[in-house]
Short mmCIF file of C-alpha atoms in Angstrom, two decimals:
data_model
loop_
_atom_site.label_atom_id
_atom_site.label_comp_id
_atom_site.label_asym_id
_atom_site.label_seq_id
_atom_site.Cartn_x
_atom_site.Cartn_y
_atom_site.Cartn_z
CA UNK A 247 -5.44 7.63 18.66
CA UNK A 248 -7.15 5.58 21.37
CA UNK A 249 -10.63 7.72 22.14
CA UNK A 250 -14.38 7.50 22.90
CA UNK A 251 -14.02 3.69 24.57
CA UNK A 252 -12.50 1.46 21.32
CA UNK A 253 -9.63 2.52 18.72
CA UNK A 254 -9.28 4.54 16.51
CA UNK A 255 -12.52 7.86 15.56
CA UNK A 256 -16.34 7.59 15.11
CA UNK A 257 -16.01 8.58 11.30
CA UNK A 258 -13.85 9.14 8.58
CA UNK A 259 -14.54 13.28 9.16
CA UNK A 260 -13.99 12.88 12.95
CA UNK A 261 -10.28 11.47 12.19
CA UNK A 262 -9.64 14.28 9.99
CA UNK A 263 -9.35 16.28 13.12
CA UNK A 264 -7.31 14.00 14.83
CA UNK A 265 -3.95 15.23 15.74
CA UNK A 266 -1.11 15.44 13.50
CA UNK A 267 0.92 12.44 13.28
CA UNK A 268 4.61 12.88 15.15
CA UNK A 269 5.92 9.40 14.64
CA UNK A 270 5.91 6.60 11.63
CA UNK A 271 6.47 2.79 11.43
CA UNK A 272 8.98 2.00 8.12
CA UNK A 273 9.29 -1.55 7.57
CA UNK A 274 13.11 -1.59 6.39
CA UNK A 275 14.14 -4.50 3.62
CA UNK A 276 17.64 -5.09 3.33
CA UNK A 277 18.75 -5.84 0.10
CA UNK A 278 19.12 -8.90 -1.42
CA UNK A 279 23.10 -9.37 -1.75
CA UNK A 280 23.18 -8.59 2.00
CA UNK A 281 20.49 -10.17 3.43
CA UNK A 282 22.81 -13.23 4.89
CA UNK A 283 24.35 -11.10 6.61
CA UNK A 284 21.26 -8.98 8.86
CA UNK A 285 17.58 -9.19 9.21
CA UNK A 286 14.74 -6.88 8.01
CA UNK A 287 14.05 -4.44 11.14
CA UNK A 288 11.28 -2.35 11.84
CA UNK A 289 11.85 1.96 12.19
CA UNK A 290 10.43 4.27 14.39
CA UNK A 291 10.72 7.43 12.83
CA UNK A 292 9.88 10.77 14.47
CA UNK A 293 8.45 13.49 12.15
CA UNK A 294 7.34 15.65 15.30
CA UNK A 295 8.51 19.40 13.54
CA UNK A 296 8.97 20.15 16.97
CA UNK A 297 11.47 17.53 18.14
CA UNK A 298 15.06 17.75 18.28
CA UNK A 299 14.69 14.51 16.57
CA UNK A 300 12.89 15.75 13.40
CA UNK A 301 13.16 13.34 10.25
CA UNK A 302 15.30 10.76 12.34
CA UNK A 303 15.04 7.26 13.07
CA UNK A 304 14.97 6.93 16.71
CA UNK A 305 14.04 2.82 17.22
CA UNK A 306 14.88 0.07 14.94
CA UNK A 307 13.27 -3.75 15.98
CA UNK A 308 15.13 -6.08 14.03
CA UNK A 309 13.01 -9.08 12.65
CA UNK A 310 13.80 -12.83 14.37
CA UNK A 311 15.23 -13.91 10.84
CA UNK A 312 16.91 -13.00 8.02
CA UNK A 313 15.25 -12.82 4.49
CA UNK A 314 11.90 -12.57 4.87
CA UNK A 315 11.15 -9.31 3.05
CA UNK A 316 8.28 -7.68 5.26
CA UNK A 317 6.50 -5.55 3.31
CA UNK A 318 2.65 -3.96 4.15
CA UNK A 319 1.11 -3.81 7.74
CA UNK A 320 -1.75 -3.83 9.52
CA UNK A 321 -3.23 -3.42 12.89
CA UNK A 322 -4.76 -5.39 15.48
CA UNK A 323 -7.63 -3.20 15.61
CA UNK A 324 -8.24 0.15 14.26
CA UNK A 325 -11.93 2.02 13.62
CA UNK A 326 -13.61 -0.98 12.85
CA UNK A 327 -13.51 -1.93 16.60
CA UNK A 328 -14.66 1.70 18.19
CA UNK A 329 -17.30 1.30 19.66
CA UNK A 330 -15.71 -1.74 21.73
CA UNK A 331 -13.99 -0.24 24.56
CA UNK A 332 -12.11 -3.61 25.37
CA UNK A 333 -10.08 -3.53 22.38
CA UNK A 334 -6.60 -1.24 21.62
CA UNK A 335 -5.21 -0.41 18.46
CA UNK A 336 -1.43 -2.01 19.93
CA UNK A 337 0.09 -4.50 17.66
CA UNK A 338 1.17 -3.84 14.54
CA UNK A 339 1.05 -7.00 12.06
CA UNK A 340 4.02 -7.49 9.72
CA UNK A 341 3.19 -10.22 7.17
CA UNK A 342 6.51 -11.44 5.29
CA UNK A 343 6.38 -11.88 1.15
CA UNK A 344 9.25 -13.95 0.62
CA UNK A 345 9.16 -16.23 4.44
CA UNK A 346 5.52 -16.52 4.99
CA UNK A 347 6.54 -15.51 8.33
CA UNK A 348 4.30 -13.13 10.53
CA UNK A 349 5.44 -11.07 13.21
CA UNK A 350 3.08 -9.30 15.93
CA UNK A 351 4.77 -6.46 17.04
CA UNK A 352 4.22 -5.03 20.57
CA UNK A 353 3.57 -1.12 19.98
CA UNK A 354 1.72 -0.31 23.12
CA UNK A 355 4.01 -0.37 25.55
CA UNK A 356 6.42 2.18 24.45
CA UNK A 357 5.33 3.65 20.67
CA UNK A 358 8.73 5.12 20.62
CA UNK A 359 10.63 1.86 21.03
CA UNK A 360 8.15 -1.16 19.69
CA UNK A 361 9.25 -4.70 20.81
CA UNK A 362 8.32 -8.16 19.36
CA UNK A 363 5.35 -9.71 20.42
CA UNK A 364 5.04 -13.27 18.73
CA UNK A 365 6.34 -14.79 15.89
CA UNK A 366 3.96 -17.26 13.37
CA UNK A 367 6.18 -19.30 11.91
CA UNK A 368 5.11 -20.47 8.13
CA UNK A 369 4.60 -24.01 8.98
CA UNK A 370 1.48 -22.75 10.88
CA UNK A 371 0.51 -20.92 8.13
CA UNK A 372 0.93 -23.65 5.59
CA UNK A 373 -0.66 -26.31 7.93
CA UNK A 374 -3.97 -24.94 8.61
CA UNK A 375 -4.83 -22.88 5.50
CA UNK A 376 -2.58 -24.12 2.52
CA UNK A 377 -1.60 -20.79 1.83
CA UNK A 378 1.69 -18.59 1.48
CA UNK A 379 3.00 -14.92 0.40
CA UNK A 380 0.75 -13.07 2.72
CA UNK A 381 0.24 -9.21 1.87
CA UNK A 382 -2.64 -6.91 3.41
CA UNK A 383 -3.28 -7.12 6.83
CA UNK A 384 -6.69 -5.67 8.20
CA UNK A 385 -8.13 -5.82 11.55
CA UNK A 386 -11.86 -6.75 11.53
CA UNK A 387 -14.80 -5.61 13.51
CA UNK A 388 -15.08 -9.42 15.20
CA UNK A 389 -12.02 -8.46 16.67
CA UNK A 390 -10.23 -10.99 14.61
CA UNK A 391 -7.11 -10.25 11.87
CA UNK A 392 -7.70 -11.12 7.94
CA UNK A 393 -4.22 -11.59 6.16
CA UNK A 394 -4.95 -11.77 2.24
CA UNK A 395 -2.56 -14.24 0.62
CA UNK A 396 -1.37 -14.29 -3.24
CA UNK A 397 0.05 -17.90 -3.35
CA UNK A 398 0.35 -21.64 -1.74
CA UNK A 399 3.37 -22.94 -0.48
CA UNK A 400 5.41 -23.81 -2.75
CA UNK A 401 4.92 -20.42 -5.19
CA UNK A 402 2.03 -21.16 -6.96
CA UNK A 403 -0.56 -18.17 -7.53
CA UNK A 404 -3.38 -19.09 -5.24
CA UNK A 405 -5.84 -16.34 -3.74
CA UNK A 406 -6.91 -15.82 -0.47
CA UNK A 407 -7.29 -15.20 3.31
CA UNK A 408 -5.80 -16.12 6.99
CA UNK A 409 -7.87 -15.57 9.92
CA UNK A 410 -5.87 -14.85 13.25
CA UNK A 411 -7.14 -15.13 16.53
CA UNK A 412 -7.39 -11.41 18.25
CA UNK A 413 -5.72 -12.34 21.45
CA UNK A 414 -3.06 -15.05 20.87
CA UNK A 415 -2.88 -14.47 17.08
CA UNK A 416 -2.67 -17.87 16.32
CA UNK A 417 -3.59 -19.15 12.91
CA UNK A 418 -7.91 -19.90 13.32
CA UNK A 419 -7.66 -20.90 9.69
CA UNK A 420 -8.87 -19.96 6.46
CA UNK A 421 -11.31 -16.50 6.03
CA UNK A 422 -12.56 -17.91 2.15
CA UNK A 423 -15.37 -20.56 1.82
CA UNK A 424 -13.80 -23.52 -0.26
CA UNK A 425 -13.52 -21.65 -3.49
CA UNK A 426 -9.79 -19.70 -3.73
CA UNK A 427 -9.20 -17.04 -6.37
CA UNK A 428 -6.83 -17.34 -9.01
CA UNK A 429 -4.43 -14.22 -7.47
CA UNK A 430 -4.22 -12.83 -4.52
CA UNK A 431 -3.20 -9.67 -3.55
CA UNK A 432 -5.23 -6.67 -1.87
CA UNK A 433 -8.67 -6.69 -0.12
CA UNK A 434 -11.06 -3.64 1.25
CA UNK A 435 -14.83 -4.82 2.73
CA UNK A 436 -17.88 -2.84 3.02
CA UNK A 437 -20.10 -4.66 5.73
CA UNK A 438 -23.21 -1.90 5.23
CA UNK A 439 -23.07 -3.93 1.96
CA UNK A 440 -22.37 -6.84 3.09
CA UNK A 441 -19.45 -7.28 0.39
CA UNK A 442 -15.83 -7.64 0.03
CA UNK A 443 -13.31 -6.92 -2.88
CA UNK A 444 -9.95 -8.30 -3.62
CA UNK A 445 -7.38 -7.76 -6.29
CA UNK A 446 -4.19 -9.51 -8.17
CA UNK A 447 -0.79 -9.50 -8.17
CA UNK A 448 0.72 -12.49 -9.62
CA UNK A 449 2.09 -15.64 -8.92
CA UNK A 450 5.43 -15.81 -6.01
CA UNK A 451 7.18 -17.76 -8.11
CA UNK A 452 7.09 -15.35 -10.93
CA UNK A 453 7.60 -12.29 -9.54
CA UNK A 454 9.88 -13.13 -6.69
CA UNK A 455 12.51 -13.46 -9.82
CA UNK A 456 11.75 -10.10 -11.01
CA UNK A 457 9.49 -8.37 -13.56
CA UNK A 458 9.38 -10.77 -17.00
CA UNK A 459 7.17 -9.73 -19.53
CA UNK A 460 6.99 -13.34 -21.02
CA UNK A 461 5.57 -14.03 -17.14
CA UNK A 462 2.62 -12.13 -18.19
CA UNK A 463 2.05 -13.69 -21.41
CA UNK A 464 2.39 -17.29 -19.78
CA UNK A 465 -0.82 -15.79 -17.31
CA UNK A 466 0.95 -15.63 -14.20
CA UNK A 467 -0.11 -11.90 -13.90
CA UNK A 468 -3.87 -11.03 -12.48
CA UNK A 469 -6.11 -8.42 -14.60
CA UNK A 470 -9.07 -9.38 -12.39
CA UNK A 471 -11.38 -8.17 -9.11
CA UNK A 472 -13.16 -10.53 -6.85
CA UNK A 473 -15.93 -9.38 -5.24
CA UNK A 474 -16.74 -11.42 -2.10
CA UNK A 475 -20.03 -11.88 0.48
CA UNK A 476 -18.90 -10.75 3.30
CA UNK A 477 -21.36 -12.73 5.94
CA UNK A 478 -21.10 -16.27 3.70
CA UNK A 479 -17.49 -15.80 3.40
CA UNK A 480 -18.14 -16.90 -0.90
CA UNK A 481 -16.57 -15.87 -3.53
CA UNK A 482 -20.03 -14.49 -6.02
CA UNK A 483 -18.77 -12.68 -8.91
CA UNK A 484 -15.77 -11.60 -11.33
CA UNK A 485 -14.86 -8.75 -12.56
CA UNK A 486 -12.33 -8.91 -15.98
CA UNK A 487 -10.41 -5.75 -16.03
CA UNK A 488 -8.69 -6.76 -19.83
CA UNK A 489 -6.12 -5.78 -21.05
CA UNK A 490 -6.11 -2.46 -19.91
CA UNK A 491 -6.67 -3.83 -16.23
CA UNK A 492 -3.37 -5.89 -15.56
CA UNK A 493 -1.75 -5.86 -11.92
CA UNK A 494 -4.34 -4.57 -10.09
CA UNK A 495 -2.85 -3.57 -6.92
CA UNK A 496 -4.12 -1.51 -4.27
CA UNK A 497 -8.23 -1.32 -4.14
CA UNK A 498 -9.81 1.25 -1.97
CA UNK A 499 -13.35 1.67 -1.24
CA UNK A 500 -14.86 5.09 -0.32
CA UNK A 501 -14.03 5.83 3.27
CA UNK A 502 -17.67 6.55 3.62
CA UNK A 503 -19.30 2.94 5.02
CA UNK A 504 -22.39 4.27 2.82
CA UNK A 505 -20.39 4.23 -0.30
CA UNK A 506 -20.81 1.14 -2.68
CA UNK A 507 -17.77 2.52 -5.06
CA UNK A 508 -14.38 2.60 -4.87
CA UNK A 509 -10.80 2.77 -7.04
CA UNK A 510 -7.90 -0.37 -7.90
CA UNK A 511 -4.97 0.69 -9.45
CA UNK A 512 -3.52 -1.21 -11.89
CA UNK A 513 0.28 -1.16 -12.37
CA UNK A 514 1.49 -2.63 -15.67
CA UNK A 515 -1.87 -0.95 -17.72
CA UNK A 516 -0.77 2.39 -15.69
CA UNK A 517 -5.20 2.85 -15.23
CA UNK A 518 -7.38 3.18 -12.47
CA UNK A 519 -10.94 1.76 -12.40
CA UNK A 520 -13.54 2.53 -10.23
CA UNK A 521 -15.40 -0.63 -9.64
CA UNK A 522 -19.88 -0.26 -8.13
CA UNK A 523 -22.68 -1.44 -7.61
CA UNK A 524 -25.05 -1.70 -10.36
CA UNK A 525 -28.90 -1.01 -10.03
CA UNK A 526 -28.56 -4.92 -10.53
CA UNK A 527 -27.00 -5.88 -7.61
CA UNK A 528 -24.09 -7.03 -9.16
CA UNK A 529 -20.67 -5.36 -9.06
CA UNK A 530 -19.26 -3.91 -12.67
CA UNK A 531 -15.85 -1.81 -13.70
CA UNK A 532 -15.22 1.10 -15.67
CA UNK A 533 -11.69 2.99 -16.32
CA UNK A 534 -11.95 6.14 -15.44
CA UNK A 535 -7.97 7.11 -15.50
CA UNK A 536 -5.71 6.47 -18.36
CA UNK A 537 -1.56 7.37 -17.42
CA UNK A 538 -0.40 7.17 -21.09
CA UNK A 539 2.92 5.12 -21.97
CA UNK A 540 6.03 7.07 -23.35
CA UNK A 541 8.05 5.77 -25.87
CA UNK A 542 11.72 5.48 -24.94
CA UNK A 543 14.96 4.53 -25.58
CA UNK A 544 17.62 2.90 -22.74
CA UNK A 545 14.74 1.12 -21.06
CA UNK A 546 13.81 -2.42 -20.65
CA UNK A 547 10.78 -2.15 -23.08
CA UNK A 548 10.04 0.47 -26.01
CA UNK A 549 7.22 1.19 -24.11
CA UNK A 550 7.24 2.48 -20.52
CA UNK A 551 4.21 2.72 -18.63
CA UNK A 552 3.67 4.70 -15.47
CA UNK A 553 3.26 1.59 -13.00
CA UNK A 554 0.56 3.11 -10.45
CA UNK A 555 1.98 0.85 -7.73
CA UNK A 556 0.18 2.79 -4.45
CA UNK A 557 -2.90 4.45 -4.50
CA UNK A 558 -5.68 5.92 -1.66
CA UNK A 559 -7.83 8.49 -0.91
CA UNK A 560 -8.59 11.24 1.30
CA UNK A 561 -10.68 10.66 4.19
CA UNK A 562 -13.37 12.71 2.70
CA UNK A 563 -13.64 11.43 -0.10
CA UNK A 564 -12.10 14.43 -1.91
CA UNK A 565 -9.04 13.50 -3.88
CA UNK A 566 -7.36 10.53 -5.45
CA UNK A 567 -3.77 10.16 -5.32
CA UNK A 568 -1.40 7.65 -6.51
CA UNK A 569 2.36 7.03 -7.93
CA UNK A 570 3.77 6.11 -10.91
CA UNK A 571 6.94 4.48 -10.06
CA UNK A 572 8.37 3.80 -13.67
CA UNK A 573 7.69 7.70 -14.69
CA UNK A 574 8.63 9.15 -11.30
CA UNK A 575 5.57 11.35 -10.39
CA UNK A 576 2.69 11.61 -7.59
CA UNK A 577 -0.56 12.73 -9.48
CA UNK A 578 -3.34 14.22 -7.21
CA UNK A 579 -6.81 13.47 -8.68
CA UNK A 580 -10.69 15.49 -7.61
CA UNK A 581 -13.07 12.75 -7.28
CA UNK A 582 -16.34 15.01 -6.14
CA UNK A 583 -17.53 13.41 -9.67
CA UNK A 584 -16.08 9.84 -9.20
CA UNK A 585 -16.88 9.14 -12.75
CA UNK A 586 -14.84 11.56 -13.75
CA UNK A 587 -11.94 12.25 -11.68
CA UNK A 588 -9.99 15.38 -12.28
CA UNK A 589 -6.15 16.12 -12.13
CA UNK A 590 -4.96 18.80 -9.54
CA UNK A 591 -2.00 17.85 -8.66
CA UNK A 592 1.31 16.40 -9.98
CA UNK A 593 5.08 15.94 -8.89
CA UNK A 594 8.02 14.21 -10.14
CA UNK A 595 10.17 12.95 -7.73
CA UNK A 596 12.78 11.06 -10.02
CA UNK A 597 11.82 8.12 -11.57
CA UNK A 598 13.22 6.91 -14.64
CA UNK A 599 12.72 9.31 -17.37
CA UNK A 600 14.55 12.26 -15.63
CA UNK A 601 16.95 14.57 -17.78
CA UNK A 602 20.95 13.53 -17.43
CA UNK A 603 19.46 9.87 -16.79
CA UNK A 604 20.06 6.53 -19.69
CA UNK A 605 16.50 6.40 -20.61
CA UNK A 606 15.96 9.27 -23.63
CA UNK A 607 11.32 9.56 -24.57
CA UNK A 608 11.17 10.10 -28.05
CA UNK A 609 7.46 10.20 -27.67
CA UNK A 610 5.81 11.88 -24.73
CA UNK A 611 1.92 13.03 -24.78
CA UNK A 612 1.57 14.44 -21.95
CA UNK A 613 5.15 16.19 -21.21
CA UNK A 614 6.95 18.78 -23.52
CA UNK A 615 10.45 17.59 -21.66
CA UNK A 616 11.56 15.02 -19.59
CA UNK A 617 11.47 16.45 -15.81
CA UNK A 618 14.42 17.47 -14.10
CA UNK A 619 16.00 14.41 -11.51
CA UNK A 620 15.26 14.62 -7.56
CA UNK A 621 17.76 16.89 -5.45
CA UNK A 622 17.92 17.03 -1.60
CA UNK A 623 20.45 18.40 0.13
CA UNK A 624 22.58 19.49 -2.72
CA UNK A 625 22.33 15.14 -3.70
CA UNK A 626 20.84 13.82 -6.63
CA UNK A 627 18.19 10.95 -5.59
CA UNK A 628 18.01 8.26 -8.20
CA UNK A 629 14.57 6.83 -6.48
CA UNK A 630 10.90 6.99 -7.43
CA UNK A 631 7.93 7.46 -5.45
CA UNK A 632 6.26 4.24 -4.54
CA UNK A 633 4.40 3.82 -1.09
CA UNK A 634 2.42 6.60 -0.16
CA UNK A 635 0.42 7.66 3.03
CA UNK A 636 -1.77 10.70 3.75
CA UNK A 637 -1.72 12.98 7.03
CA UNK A 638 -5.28 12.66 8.97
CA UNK A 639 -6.07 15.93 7.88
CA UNK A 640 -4.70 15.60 3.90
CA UNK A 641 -2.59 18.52 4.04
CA UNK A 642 0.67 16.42 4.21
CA UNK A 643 1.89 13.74 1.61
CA UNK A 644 4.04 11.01 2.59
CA UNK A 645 6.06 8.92 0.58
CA UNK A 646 9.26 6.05 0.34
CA UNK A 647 10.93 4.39 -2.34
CA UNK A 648 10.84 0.52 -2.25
CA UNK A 649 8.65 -1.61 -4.35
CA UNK A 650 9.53 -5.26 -3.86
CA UNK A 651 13.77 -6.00 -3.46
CA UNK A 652 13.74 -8.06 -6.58
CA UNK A 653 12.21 -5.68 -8.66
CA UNK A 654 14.26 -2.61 -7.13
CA UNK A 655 17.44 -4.30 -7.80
CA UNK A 656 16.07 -4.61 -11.30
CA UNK A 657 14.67 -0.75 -12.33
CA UNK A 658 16.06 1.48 -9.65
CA UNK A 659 19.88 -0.65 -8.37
CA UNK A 660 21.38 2.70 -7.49
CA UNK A 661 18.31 2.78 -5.01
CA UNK A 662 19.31 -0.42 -3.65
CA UNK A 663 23.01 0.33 -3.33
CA UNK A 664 22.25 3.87 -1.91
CA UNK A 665 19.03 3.40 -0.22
CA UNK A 666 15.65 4.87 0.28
CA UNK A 667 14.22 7.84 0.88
CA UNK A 668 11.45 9.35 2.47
CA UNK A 669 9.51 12.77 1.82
CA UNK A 670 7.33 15.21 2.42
CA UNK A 671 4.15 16.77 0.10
CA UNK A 672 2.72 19.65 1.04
CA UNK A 673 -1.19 19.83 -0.30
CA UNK A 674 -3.33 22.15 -1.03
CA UNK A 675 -6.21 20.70 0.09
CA UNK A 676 -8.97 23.63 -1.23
CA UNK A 677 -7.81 23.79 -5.17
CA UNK A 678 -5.59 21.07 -5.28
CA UNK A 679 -1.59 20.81 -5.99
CA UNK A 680 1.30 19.39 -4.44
CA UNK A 681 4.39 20.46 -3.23
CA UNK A 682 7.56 19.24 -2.28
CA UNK A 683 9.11 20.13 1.50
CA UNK A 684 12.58 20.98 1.17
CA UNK A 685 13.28 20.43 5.47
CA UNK A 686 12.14 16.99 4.98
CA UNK A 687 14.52 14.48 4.13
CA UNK A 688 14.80 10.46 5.49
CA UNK A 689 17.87 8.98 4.24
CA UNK A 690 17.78 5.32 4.48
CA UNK A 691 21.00 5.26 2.71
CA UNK A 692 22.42 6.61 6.32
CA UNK A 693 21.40 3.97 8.31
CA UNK A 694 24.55 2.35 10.80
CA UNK A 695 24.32 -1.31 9.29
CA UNK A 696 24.31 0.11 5.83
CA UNK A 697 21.10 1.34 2.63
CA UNK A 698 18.14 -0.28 3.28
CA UNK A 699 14.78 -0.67 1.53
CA UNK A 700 11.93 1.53 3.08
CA UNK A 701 8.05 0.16 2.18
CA UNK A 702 4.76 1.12 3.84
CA UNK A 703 4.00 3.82 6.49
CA UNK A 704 1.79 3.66 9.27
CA UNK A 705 0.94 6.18 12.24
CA UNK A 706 0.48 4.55 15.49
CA UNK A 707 -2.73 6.21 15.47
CA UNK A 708 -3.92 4.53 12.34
CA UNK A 709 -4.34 6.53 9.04
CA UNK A 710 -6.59 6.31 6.16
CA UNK A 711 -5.32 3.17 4.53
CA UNK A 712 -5.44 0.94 7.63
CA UNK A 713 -8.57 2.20 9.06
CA UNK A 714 -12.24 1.00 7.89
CA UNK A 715 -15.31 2.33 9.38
CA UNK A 716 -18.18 -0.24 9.69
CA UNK A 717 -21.29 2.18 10.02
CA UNK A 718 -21.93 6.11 9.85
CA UNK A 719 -24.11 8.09 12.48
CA UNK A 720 -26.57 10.16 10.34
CA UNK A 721 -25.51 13.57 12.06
CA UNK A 722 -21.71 12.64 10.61
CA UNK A 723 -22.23 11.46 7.15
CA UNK A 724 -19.57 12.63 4.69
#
């Protein structure tokens, strides 16, 4: 939503009465025994309830090569930039895991039918910052685009971040001053504070192969946040998760610009930690959510953790949610205490402990059975909830299926022979609770050129993962 001179809304509460979102960008992977034969494409999919195109996909912008796995995006600009009436929230930025490719896609022009823009090849990438796999894509306030990174070229873990030029989005170099972290993954900045915080993944080369345990025990797995000054560009402290803190994934301030707190997910310890500011100055970690593992039998391990592999929060600072795409459910957390977050809300949406399915818990805390599996339209759905994304004004839940190809093929390979889905959550946004639309159904397993691999969503408006808000006028404050 273009308004009030630049991109996106003043605050975090004034985009909560932005209007509802009627379209979606889907980056679309196509799965690894068929990727010599087409290219990743980007879909435009309407979700207007009005439309006689409801829940389709109307565009689909195929990528200039094949194999290149895009995966999140970001924008050009977004609320960081609203107060500068030159710039417009009007190409989305696709960086590519497995290529180190980006694409700049053209949505301005027509939303309903995005074109390509520019293509920066790898070599560009490689040349002038000596890094590869890039991942989160965030427009800053300069006007310029920061790409975190999660190796080097040739696979290696290596941490950190491009800098693209605005306006030709060429490669201006690297974001980090000469120190690198050891992983790379996800980033979130808080100028107010003048700080910046990143999280881990692991190295390419390991998990481009799939998920090994042994891969973890050899240390090519992050269990670590680096908090970064944002103004000297240096990397100034670390924080050790242990071993309750592996894969962190997805960090997440507070929307509020005030806020010196904020949530990472970590995926193989199946916690969340709220990371702060201490009366110190420095920056410390506490778990504040613990997703206990069930004990199973027909799985990969004995053990089966949730695998929080999305999270984010409301733009009011309300409620948590995240997935756990081992288990299968969407959990729904109150954060009014953010010490203490408490569940509201939680859905299973298949997974891999569903009734009827090879995996059998013989030990289960926190259910009494294992939940029933995922049926739309008279199908059964062998997928799990992974990405996630949040209507404007949190009363409507999005989510898809994909994770990473590799590691689809490996937990969920009727997914990748069938496809993704997407669907809908209805919230209650007063007490809390979730709720599954039955009218909304995305089959990616319907698409003309065959099942595809459906990641992140964004709203050509911008939504609450994308957008960061740089300062807070008093009379607005959350």
């Amino acid at each position: 939503m273009e308004c009030c001179g630049g991109p996106g809304y003043a605050t975090p509460l004034k985009a909560m009465s932005g209007p509802r979102e009627k379209l979606v960008y889907i980056p679309c992977i196509i799965p690894p025994d068929d990727r010599h034969r087409r290219a990743d494409y980007l879909a435009t999919v309407d979700i207007d309830p009005q439309s006689s195109y409801y829940c389709q996909v109307i565009h689909r912008l195929p990528m200039t090569y094949k194999g290149d796995e895009v995966h999140h995006t970001g924008w050009n600009a977004c609320s960081s930039c609203h107060g500068d009436s030159s710039k417009a929230r009007n190409r989305l930025i696709m960086p590519c895991l497995n290529s180190d490719r980006i694409y700049v896609v053209d949505t301005g022009t027509d939303e309903r039918a995005p074109r390509m823009h520019k293509v920066v090849e790898p070599s560009e990438v490689h040349t002038k910052t000596g890094l590869g796999a890039p991942h989160t894509s965030h427009c800053l306030g300069s006007g310029q685009i920061m790409i975190s990174c999660m190796g080097d070229p040739d696979g290696n873990n290596k941490g950190g971040f491009i800098l693209l030029d605005g306006e030709d989005f060429s490669v201006v170099g690297n974001w980090e001053r000469a120190v690198n972290s050891s992983f790379g993954y996800d980033f979130w900045y808080q100028p107010l504070h003048n700080v910046m915080v990143s999280s881990e993944w692991g190295a390419p080369k390991a998990w481009r192969t799939g998920f090994n345990p042994e891969h973890v025990e050899k240390g090519l797995y992050g269990r670590h946040v680096h908090v970064w000054d944002w103004t000297t560009h240096e990397h100034i402290q670390t924080l050790d998760l242990g071993e309750e803190g592996y894969l962190p994934l997805e960090i997440r301030f507070l929307h509020d610009p005030t806020a010196i707190e904020g949530y990472v997910g970590c995926a193989l310890s199946s916690n969340i930690f709220r990371f702060f500011r201490t009366e110190s100055g420095l920056w410390d970690a506490e778990k504040v959510i613990d997703i206990p593992s069930k004990t199973v039998e027909g799985w990969a391990l004995p053990e089966m953790p949730g695998l929080i592999t999305d999270i984010l929060l409301s733009l009011d600072d309300k409620y948590l949610y995240f997935s756990n795409w081992a288990h299968g459910d969407i959990r729904q957390y109150d954060i009014t205490n953010t010490r203490k977050p408490r569940l509201v809300g939680q859905l299973f949406l298949g997974g891999s402990i569903c009734k009827g399915g090879p995996v059998k818990v013989t030990r289960d805390t926190e259910l009494k059975e294992q939940p029933e599996p995922l049926v739309m339209n008279g199908k059964q759905m062998n997928v799990s909830p992974q990405m996630i994304q949040l209507s404007l004004d949190g009363k409507r839940l999005y989510a898809t299926t994909s994770l990473y190809s590799a590691w689809d093929k490996q937990f969920y390979p009727d997914m990748v022979k069938n496809g993704c889905i997407m669907v809908q959550i209805d919230i209650d946004t007063v007490n809390g609770g979730l709720t599954l639309n039955k009218d909304f159904l995305v089959d990616f397993g319907q698409e003309p050129g065959g099942a595809v691999l459906a990641h992140e969503i964004r709203y050509p408006g911008g939504d609450c993962t994308s957008d960061i808000w740089l300062h807070q006028p008093a009379q607005n404050k959350l």
